[in-house]
Short mmCIF file of C-alpha atoms in Angstrom, two decimals:
data_model
loop_
_atom_site.label_atom_id
_atom_site.label_comp_id
_atom_site.label_asym_id
_atom_site.label_seq_id
_atom_site.Cartn_x
_atom_site.Cartn_y
_atom_site.Cartn_z
CA MET A 220 90.80 120.52 127.30
CA SER A 221 89.25 118.43 130.05
CA GLU A 222 87.36 116.38 127.46
CA VAL A 223 90.64 115.66 125.67
CA LEU A 224 92.35 114.48 128.86
CA ILE A 225 89.38 112.29 129.76
CA ASP A 226 89.45 110.72 126.29
CA LEU A 227 93.21 110.09 126.51
CA ARG A 228 92.82 108.33 129.86
CA ARG A 229 90.01 106.15 128.55
CA ASN A 230 91.65 105.30 125.20
CA VAL A 231 95.35 105.36 125.98
CA VAL A 232 95.92 101.76 124.80
CA PRO A 233 94.36 101.94 121.30
CA ILE A 234 95.79 105.44 120.74
CA SER A 235 99.27 104.22 121.76
CA VAL A 236 99.00 101.23 119.42
CA LYS A 237 98.00 103.47 116.54
CA VAL A 238 100.77 105.98 117.25
CA VAL A 239 103.50 103.33 117.52
CA VAL A 240 102.39 101.49 114.36
CA LEU A 241 102.26 104.67 112.29
CA ALA A 242 105.59 105.98 113.62
CA LEU A 243 107.33 102.68 112.83
CA PHE A 244 105.72 102.66 109.40
CA PHE A 245 107.01 106.14 108.56
CA LEU A 246 110.48 105.25 109.85
CA ILE A 247 110.49 102.24 107.52
CA VAL A 248 109.30 104.46 104.67
CA ALA A 249 112.18 106.89 105.35
CA THR A 250 114.69 104.04 105.29
CA VAL A 251 113.32 102.55 102.09
CA ALA A 252 113.10 105.98 100.45
CA SER A 253 116.74 106.67 101.33
CA PHE A 254 117.81 103.31 99.91
CA ALA A 255 115.72 103.87 96.76
CA THR A 256 117.34 107.27 96.27
CA SER A 257 120.85 105.82 96.48
CA VAL A 258 119.86 102.95 94.17
CA SER A 259 118.43 105.35 91.60
CA SER A 260 121.65 107.36 91.76
CA ALA A 261 123.71 104.21 91.21
CA ILE A 262 121.57 103.10 88.26
CA SER A 263 121.74 106.53 86.65
CA SER A 264 125.52 106.77 87.03
CA ALA A 265 127.67 103.69 87.57
CA PHE A 266 125.05 101.21 86.27
CA SER A 267 123.30 103.21 83.58
CA GLU A 268 122.92 101.86 80.05
CA GLU A 269 125.35 104.51 78.84
CA THR A 270 128.16 103.22 81.08
CA GLU A 271 127.97 99.69 79.66
CA VAL A 272 131.09 99.21 77.57
CA ASP A 273 133.11 96.52 75.87
CA LEU A 274 136.13 95.66 77.98
CA PHE A 275 139.30 94.04 76.68
CA GLY A 276 142.68 93.27 78.16
CA VAL A 277 146.10 94.06 76.75
CA VAL A 278 149.05 91.98 78.02
CA ASP A 279 152.67 91.66 77.04
CA THR A 280 153.76 88.39 75.42
CA LEU A 281 157.33 88.33 76.80
CA THR A 282 156.75 85.17 78.80
CA ASP A 283 160.21 83.72 78.17
CA PRO A 284 162.51 84.84 81.04
CA ASP A 285 165.53 85.37 78.75
CA ALA A 286 163.54 87.41 76.24
CA PHE A 287 162.00 89.45 79.03
CA TYR A 288 165.42 90.14 80.57
CA ALA A 289 166.91 91.12 77.21
CA PHE A 290 164.01 93.47 76.53
CA ARG A 291 164.44 95.28 79.84
CA GLN A 292 168.16 95.71 79.26
CA SER A 293 167.50 97.57 76.01
CA ALA A 294 166.89 101.30 76.49
CA ARG A 295 165.40 101.49 72.99
CA SER A 296 162.91 98.71 73.73
CA ILE A 297 161.81 100.40 76.96
CA GLN A 298 161.32 103.65 75.05
CA GLN A 299 159.17 101.86 72.49
CA LEU A 300 157.09 100.32 75.26
CA GLY A 301 156.63 103.74 76.85
CA ALA A 302 155.56 105.24 73.53
CA PHE A 303 153.09 102.38 73.01
CA TYR A 304 151.55 103.05 76.43
CA ASP A 305 151.34 106.78 75.78
CA GLY A 306 149.71 106.13 72.41
CA LEU A 307 147.03 103.99 74.06
CA ASN A 308 146.59 106.39 76.96
CA THR A 309 145.93 109.34 74.63
CA SER A 310 143.70 107.50 72.15
CA ASP A 311 140.43 109.28 71.35
CA ASP A 312 138.59 106.00 70.71
CA LEU A 313 139.76 103.88 73.65
CA ALA A 314 140.09 104.28 77.41
CA LEU A 315 143.18 102.60 78.85
CA LEU A 316 142.38 101.44 82.39
CA SER A 317 145.74 100.65 83.94
CA ALA A 318 145.70 99.30 87.50
CA PHE A 319 147.88 96.97 89.57
CA ASP A 320 147.67 96.00 93.25
CA GLN A 321 151.38 96.18 94.07
CA GLN A 322 151.84 96.47 97.84
CA ILE A 323 153.71 99.48 99.22
CA PRO A 324 156.33 99.30 102.01
CA VAL A 325 155.69 102.17 104.46
CA GLN A 326 157.92 103.34 107.30
CA ASP A 327 156.47 103.67 110.81
CA PHE A 328 153.03 102.60 109.62
CA ARG A 329 150.30 103.43 112.15
CA GLY A 330 147.54 101.16 110.82
CA GLY A 331 146.51 97.70 111.93
CA ASP A 332 146.31 94.28 110.30
CA GLU A 333 143.29 95.25 108.16
CA PHE A 334 145.64 97.22 105.87
CA ASP A 335 147.95 94.26 105.30
CA PRO A 336 147.86 92.78 101.74
CA GLY A 337 147.20 89.34 103.22
CA TYR A 338 144.33 90.35 105.48
CA GLY A 339 141.07 88.57 104.67
CA ASN A 340 142.49 86.24 102.00
CA GLU A 341 144.62 83.15 101.68
CA LEU A 342 147.87 85.10 102.03
CA SER A 343 149.66 85.31 105.36
CA LEU A 344 150.12 88.60 107.19
CA THR A 345 153.53 90.22 106.83
CA ASP A 346 155.64 91.44 109.71
CA GLU A 347 157.88 94.48 109.78
CA TYR A 348 161.18 94.06 107.93
CA VAL A 349 164.18 96.08 106.80
CA ASP A 350 163.65 97.65 103.36
CA ALA A 351 166.57 96.93 101.03
CA ALA A 352 166.23 100.31 99.30
CA SER A 353 166.19 102.63 102.31
CA GLY A 354 167.53 100.44 105.10
CA SER A 355 164.53 101.47 107.21
CA VAL A 356 162.08 99.26 109.05
CA VAL A 357 158.90 99.11 106.98
CA GLU A 358 155.57 97.31 106.81
CA ASP A 359 153.75 96.31 103.62
CA VAL A 360 150.34 97.89 103.12
CA ARG A 361 147.67 97.14 100.56
CA ALA A 362 147.80 99.51 97.58
CA MET A 363 146.34 99.96 94.11
CA GLN A 364 148.27 101.84 91.46
CA MET A 365 146.17 103.29 88.63
CA ASN A 366 146.16 105.87 85.90
CA ARG A 367 143.85 108.85 85.56
CA GLN A 368 141.41 107.09 83.20
CA ALA A 369 140.92 104.17 85.59
CA LEU A 370 140.24 106.52 88.51
CA GLU A 371 137.63 108.41 86.49
CA PHE A 372 136.11 105.36 84.77
CA TYR A 373 135.36 103.61 88.06
CA ASP A 374 133.97 106.82 89.58
CA ILE A 375 136.37 106.74 92.53
CA GLU A 376 135.66 109.91 94.51
CA VAL A 377 136.82 111.38 97.80
CA ALA A 378 134.73 112.01 100.91
CA SER A 379 137.25 114.51 102.29
CA GLY A 380 140.22 116.35 100.88
CA THR A 381 140.72 116.48 97.13
CA SER A 382 141.25 114.01 94.33
CA ILE A 383 144.58 113.56 92.56
CA ASP A 384 146.16 116.62 90.95
CA TRP A 385 147.97 114.79 88.18
CA GLY A 386 150.31 117.70 87.59
CA THR A 387 151.85 117.04 91.03
CA VAL A 388 152.67 113.36 90.35
CA ASP A 389 156.48 113.54 90.35
CA TYR A 390 158.10 110.14 89.96
CA PRO A 391 161.58 111.50 89.12
CA GLY A 392 161.43 113.68 92.25
CA GLY A 393 160.03 110.84 94.37
CA LYS A 394 156.95 112.82 95.50
CA VAL A 395 153.52 111.36 94.77
CA PRO A 396 150.06 112.41 96.06
CA VAL A 397 147.92 109.47 97.21
CA LEU A 398 144.34 108.73 98.23
CA LEU A 399 143.52 106.54 101.22
CA GLY A 400 140.50 104.25 101.60
CA SER A 401 137.75 105.11 104.05
CA SER A 402 139.16 102.72 106.69
CA TYR A 403 142.11 105.11 107.08
CA GLU A 404 139.80 107.72 108.63
CA GLY A 405 141.32 108.52 112.01
CA VAL A 406 144.57 106.72 111.19
CA TYR A 407 146.05 109.32 108.83
CA GLN A 408 144.84 112.83 108.05
CA VAL A 409 144.78 114.76 104.79
CA GLY A 410 148.10 116.56 104.44
CA GLU A 411 150.22 113.93 106.22
CA ARG A 412 153.15 112.34 104.45
CA LEU A 413 154.16 108.68 104.41
CA SER A 414 157.67 107.55 103.57
CA GLY A 415 157.93 104.36 101.57
CA SER A 416 159.03 102.92 98.26
CA LEU A 417 157.68 101.61 94.97
CA TYR A 418 159.63 98.88 93.19
CA LEU A 419 162.57 99.59 95.55
CA ARG A 420 162.62 103.29 94.63
CA PRO A 421 162.16 105.59 97.68
CA MET A 422 158.97 107.66 97.52
CA GLU A 423 157.26 110.25 99.67
CA PHE A 424 153.46 109.84 99.57
CA GLU A 425 151.34 112.84 100.51
CA VAL A 426 147.76 112.10 101.58
CA VAL A 427 145.48 114.46 99.60
CA GLY A 428 142.12 112.76 100.10
CA ILE A 429 140.10 110.03 101.83
CA LEU A 430 137.82 107.92 99.62
CA ARG A 431 134.09 107.52 100.02
CA GLN A 432 133.13 104.40 101.96
CA GLY A 433 132.45 101.44 99.68
CA SER A 434 134.59 102.69 96.78
CA ALA A 435 135.22 99.77 94.44
CA MET A 436 136.42 98.88 90.96
CA PHE A 437 136.53 95.98 88.50
CA TYR A 438 139.83 94.14 88.89
CA LYS A 439 140.98 90.72 87.72
CA GLY A 440 137.47 89.43 87.03
CA GLU A 441 135.92 90.78 90.23
CA MET A 442 133.13 93.30 89.65
CA ASN A 443 133.62 94.90 93.08
CA THR A 444 137.19 95.01 94.39
CA TYR A 445 136.77 97.27 97.40
CA LEU A 446 139.32 99.96 98.17
CA ASP A 447 138.34 100.87 101.74
CA SER A 448 141.65 99.59 103.16
CA ALA A 449 143.84 100.46 100.17
CA MET A 450 146.24 103.25 99.30
CA ILE A 451 145.60 104.64 95.80
CA VAL A 452 148.89 105.51 94.10
CA PRO A 453 148.59 107.40 90.80
CA TYR A 454 150.65 106.32 87.81
CA PRO A 455 152.53 108.99 85.86
CA GLU A 456 150.48 110.38 82.99
CA SER A 457 153.24 109.64 80.49
CA LEU A 458 156.00 107.02 80.43
CA THR A 459 158.09 108.82 77.82
CA GLU A 460 158.23 111.95 79.98
CA ILE A 461 159.91 110.08 82.86
CA GLY A 462 162.54 108.43 80.69
CA SER A 463 165.26 109.93 82.87
CA LEU A 464 164.56 107.39 85.60
CA ASP A 465 166.92 104.46 86.01
CA GLN A 466 166.22 101.72 83.49
CA GLU A 467 165.59 98.99 86.07
CA PHE A 468 162.77 100.91 87.77
CA LEU A 469 161.39 102.24 84.48
CA GLY A 470 161.25 98.74 83.01
CA ILE A 471 159.31 97.29 85.95
CA LEU A 472 156.94 100.27 86.04
CA SER A 473 156.33 100.20 82.27
CA PHE A 474 155.36 96.53 82.20
CA ALA A 475 153.09 97.00 85.21
CA MET A 476 151.33 99.89 83.49
CA ILE A 477 150.97 98.28 80.04
CA ASN A 478 149.19 95.18 81.34
CA ALA A 479 145.82 96.86 81.57
CA ASP A 480 142.18 96.84 80.50
CA ILE A 481 140.81 98.74 77.52
CA ALA A 482 137.27 100.12 77.49
CA SER A 483 135.49 101.01 74.28
CA ASP A 484 131.91 101.84 73.40
CA GLY A 485 129.67 99.04 72.18
CA GLY A 486 130.09 99.98 68.52
CA THR A 487 133.86 99.52 68.32
CA GLY A 488 134.05 95.77 68.83
CA PHE A 489 137.10 93.52 69.10
CA ASP A 490 138.22 94.15 65.52
CA GLY A 491 138.07 97.91 65.97
CA VAL A 492 140.11 97.79 69.17
CA ALA A 493 142.63 95.40 67.61
CA ASP A 494 143.02 97.71 64.62
CA GLU A 495 143.63 100.72 66.88
CA LEU A 496 146.32 98.80 68.80
CA ARG A 497 147.88 97.66 65.54
CA GLN A 498 148.22 101.22 64.31
CA ILE A 499 149.76 102.39 67.59
CA SER A 500 152.14 99.43 67.49
CA MET A 501 153.26 100.33 63.97
CA ARG A 502 153.93 103.94 65.00
CA THR A 503 155.88 103.06 68.14
CA GLY A 504 157.61 99.81 67.19
CA PHE A 505 156.34 97.78 70.18
CA GLU A 506 154.89 94.49 68.98
CA ASP A 507 155.10 92.17 72.01
CA TYR A 508 151.49 92.43 73.10
CA SER A 509 148.26 90.48 72.88
CA LEU A 510 144.62 91.54 73.07
CA ILE A 511 142.14 89.41 75.02
CA GLY A 512 138.44 89.70 75.76
CA VAL A 513 137.07 90.21 79.26
CA PRO A 514 133.46 88.99 79.02
CA THR A 515 133.19 88.56 82.79
CA TYR A 516 132.91 92.32 83.19
CA LEU A 517 129.93 92.57 80.86
CA VAL A 518 128.19 89.56 82.38
CA GLN A 519 128.67 90.75 85.96
CA PHE A 520 127.78 94.31 84.97
CA GLY A 521 124.45 93.17 83.57
CA LEU A 522 123.72 90.88 86.51
CA MET A 523 124.57 93.56 89.04
CA ARG A 524 122.39 96.16 87.37
CA GLN A 525 119.48 93.72 87.01
CA LEU A 526 119.82 92.72 90.67
CA ILE A 527 119.60 96.35 91.72
CA VAL A 528 116.57 97.02 89.50
CA ASP A 529 114.79 93.85 90.68
CA ASN A 530 115.43 94.62 94.34
CA ARG A 531 114.19 98.16 93.90
CA GLY A 532 110.94 96.82 92.44
CA LEU A 533 110.68 94.27 95.24
CA LEU A 534 111.08 97.00 97.85
CA VAL A 535 108.28 99.02 96.25
CA VAL A 536 105.96 95.99 96.34
CA VAL A 537 106.86 95.19 99.96
CA LEU A 538 106.34 98.82 100.96
CA ALA A 539 102.96 98.92 99.19
CA LEU A 540 101.86 95.73 100.98
CA LEU A 541 103.09 97.16 104.27
CA ALA A 542 101.18 100.41 103.63
CA GLY A 543 98.04 98.39 102.94
CA GLY A 544 98.48 96.44 106.14
CA VAL A 545 99.07 99.60 108.19
CA ALA A 546 96.02 101.24 106.58
CA CYS A 547 93.88 98.24 107.53
CA ALA A 548 95.26 98.24 111.07
CA GLY A 549 94.72 101.99 111.36
CA THR A 550 91.15 101.68 110.14
CA PHE A 551 90.49 98.88 112.62
CA VAL A 552 91.86 100.99 115.49
CA SER A 553 89.82 103.99 114.29
CA LEU A 554 86.66 101.85 114.30
CA HIS A 555 87.52 100.69 117.79
CA LEU A 556 88.05 104.29 118.92
CA ARG A 557 84.77 105.31 117.31
CA ALA A 558 82.95 102.63 119.29
CA ARG A 559 84.58 103.83 122.52
CA ARG A 560 83.97 107.52 121.77
CA ARG A 561 80.44 107.09 120.45
CA PRO A 562 78.69 107.23 123.85
CA ALA A 563 80.40 110.50 124.75
CA ALA A 564 79.63 112.06 121.35
CA SER A 565 76.03 110.89 121.61
CA VAL A 566 75.65 112.44 125.05
CA LEU A 567 77.08 115.76 123.84
CA TRP A 568 74.76 115.70 120.84
CA THR A 569 71.76 114.93 123.04
CA LEU A 570 72.74 117.74 125.44
CA GLY A 571 72.54 120.20 122.60
CA TRP A 572 76.12 120.52 121.39
CA SER A 573 76.20 121.55 117.75
CA PHE A 574 77.83 119.19 115.29
CA PRO A 575 80.66 121.68 114.40
CA ARG A 576 81.48 121.93 118.12
CA ILE A 577 81.67 118.17 118.44
CA VAL A 578 83.88 118.04 115.34
CA ARG A 579 86.27 120.63 116.81
CA LEU A 580 86.59 118.53 119.94
CA GLN A 581 87.26 115.38 117.95
CA ARG A 582 89.83 117.18 115.78
CA ARG A 583 91.78 118.04 118.91
CA LEU A 584 91.81 114.33 119.76
CA TRP A 585 93.01 113.43 116.29
CA MET A 586 95.69 116.14 116.40
CA VAL A 587 97.00 114.63 119.63
CA GLU A 588 97.46 111.34 117.75
CA TYR A 589 99.23 113.02 114.81
CA VAL A 590 101.53 115.09 117.02
CA ALA A 591 102.46 111.95 118.97
CA VAL A 592 103.24 110.12 115.70
CA GLY A 593 105.42 113.02 114.53
CA ALA A 594 107.25 113.21 117.86
CA LEU A 595 107.95 109.47 117.95
CA PHE A 596 109.11 109.60 114.30
CA ALA A 597 111.50 112.47 115.14
CA LEU A 598 112.91 110.51 118.07
CA GLY A 599 113.55 107.44 115.92
CA LEU A 600 114.96 109.31 112.92
CA PRO A 601 118.53 109.73 114.33
CA LEU A 602 118.73 105.95 114.78
CA LEU A 603 118.32 105.35 111.03
CA PRO A 604 121.43 104.91 108.83
CA GLY A 605 121.84 108.18 106.96
CA VAL A 606 118.44 109.31 105.70
CA GLY A 607 118.99 111.91 102.98
CA PRO A 608 117.02 115.18 102.71
CA GLY A 609 115.12 113.95 99.64
CA ALA A 610 113.97 110.79 101.41
CA LEU A 611 113.01 112.78 104.50
CA LEU A 612 110.92 115.27 102.52
CA ALA A 613 109.17 112.42 100.68
CA THR A 614 108.36 110.72 103.99
CA LEU A 615 107.04 113.94 105.53
CA ALA A 616 104.86 114.53 102.47
CA LEU A 617 103.45 111.01 102.77
CA MET A 618 102.86 111.61 106.48
CA VAL A 619 100.82 114.76 105.78
CA VAL A 620 98.75 112.97 103.13
CA TRP A 621 98.20 110.05 105.50
CA PHE A 622 97.00 112.36 108.28
CA VAL A 623 94.60 114.16 105.93
CA VAL A 624 93.10 110.88 104.71
CA ASP A 625 92.93 109.52 108.27
CA GLY A 626 91.16 112.72 109.39
CA LEU A 627 88.59 112.39 106.61
CA VAL A 628 87.97 108.75 107.53
CA GLN A 629 87.54 109.59 111.21
CA HIS A 630 85.27 112.50 110.31
CA ARG A 631 83.08 110.15 108.29
CA LEU A 632 82.96 107.70 111.19
CA LEU A 633 82.07 110.55 113.53
CA VAL A 634 79.13 111.58 111.34
CA GLY A 635 77.79 108.05 111.47
CA ALA A 636 78.24 107.91 115.23
CA VAL A 637 76.52 111.21 116.03
CA PHE A 638 73.58 111.01 113.67
CA ALA A 639 72.83 107.43 114.60
CA VAL A 640 71.90 108.39 118.16
CA PRO A 641 68.52 106.74 119.02
CA GLY A 642 66.02 109.39 120.04
CA GLY A 643 68.49 112.18 119.39
CA ARG A 644 67.74 115.55 117.81
CA SER A 645 66.62 115.55 114.19
#
């Protein structure tokens, strides 16, 4: 042990340099490995080849105010519109992605300005006001209404609580479960209820889950419309089943829900989607619609996926170059340590120490370096942003391999140092 302490005192600077460089290198590897794992997960799920679809938009054509008003005053027309929506929503060949960012007035809202619909854009922030429906003082909060297929298509998942139980969505009863964006963490808890309204109809919103941070969806040409500060309000699964609601509310809700996106697999094409809509229109009697293409989604989808793939490859190259640089630096420090330790090893060899005994001493010195690297790595690990278990195991495996290779290199250098002693034992 005394030989080890003497060596540490003599070589504290080069050993410290080697330990710090290796520890920082492995911390970088852990970070990159964690990022690569999340990127691979994103590519295999949200950005896989299988998830690439054709996306179209369906909109109503009742642009004339008088025609629009007359349509909404007709109970039969509203029923036809509801049947048209239900036909699209239950189609086996298409996925109707209905979403609309209608703000929600909430009573006694506890959040700050970041939840306001005008926060971070060109709109002005809204102050509290008296709601015409309830007579209560309310504040508008950012919200996104969507149907089940949109929630599932955009892979919107919760970090705590549960997702929407669509059987509990009760528009006639005015009770609707909602999801809150990740920014609501600490503002509202799962199980709390918020009183508000939707299209002037009083509603009670029960918080059932908090979304994962960074949850996003395609909306109005934007590939990533983030939902961290939004309230997710589920649409009813069927419009015809809530026909008992007052016609004014049902008319507004129906037109909001029918202006939606339609996703189909790559083999369907525009003509196939148009034919499916035509058949549903003929069955239900609703004809005031138009089908449009949404090429922006496909273009941005491809660009986003390619950007992720390219950056992943770039990270691998940078990490490989960094590993090469660290290996060169480590070898240089090992050569420097060999030069400093050579006189002591030569003396021990000349005094009659056997080579295995000298090797055992040197291994203790190397183990001190490796333990110091591991300790410094463990101290720095909590400072990294969320390293997953897979990335950690990969880094530890690389660390073990690195130590084995480094030990072999130092052993080879030791052989050259001992057996090159002038006048030493043969």
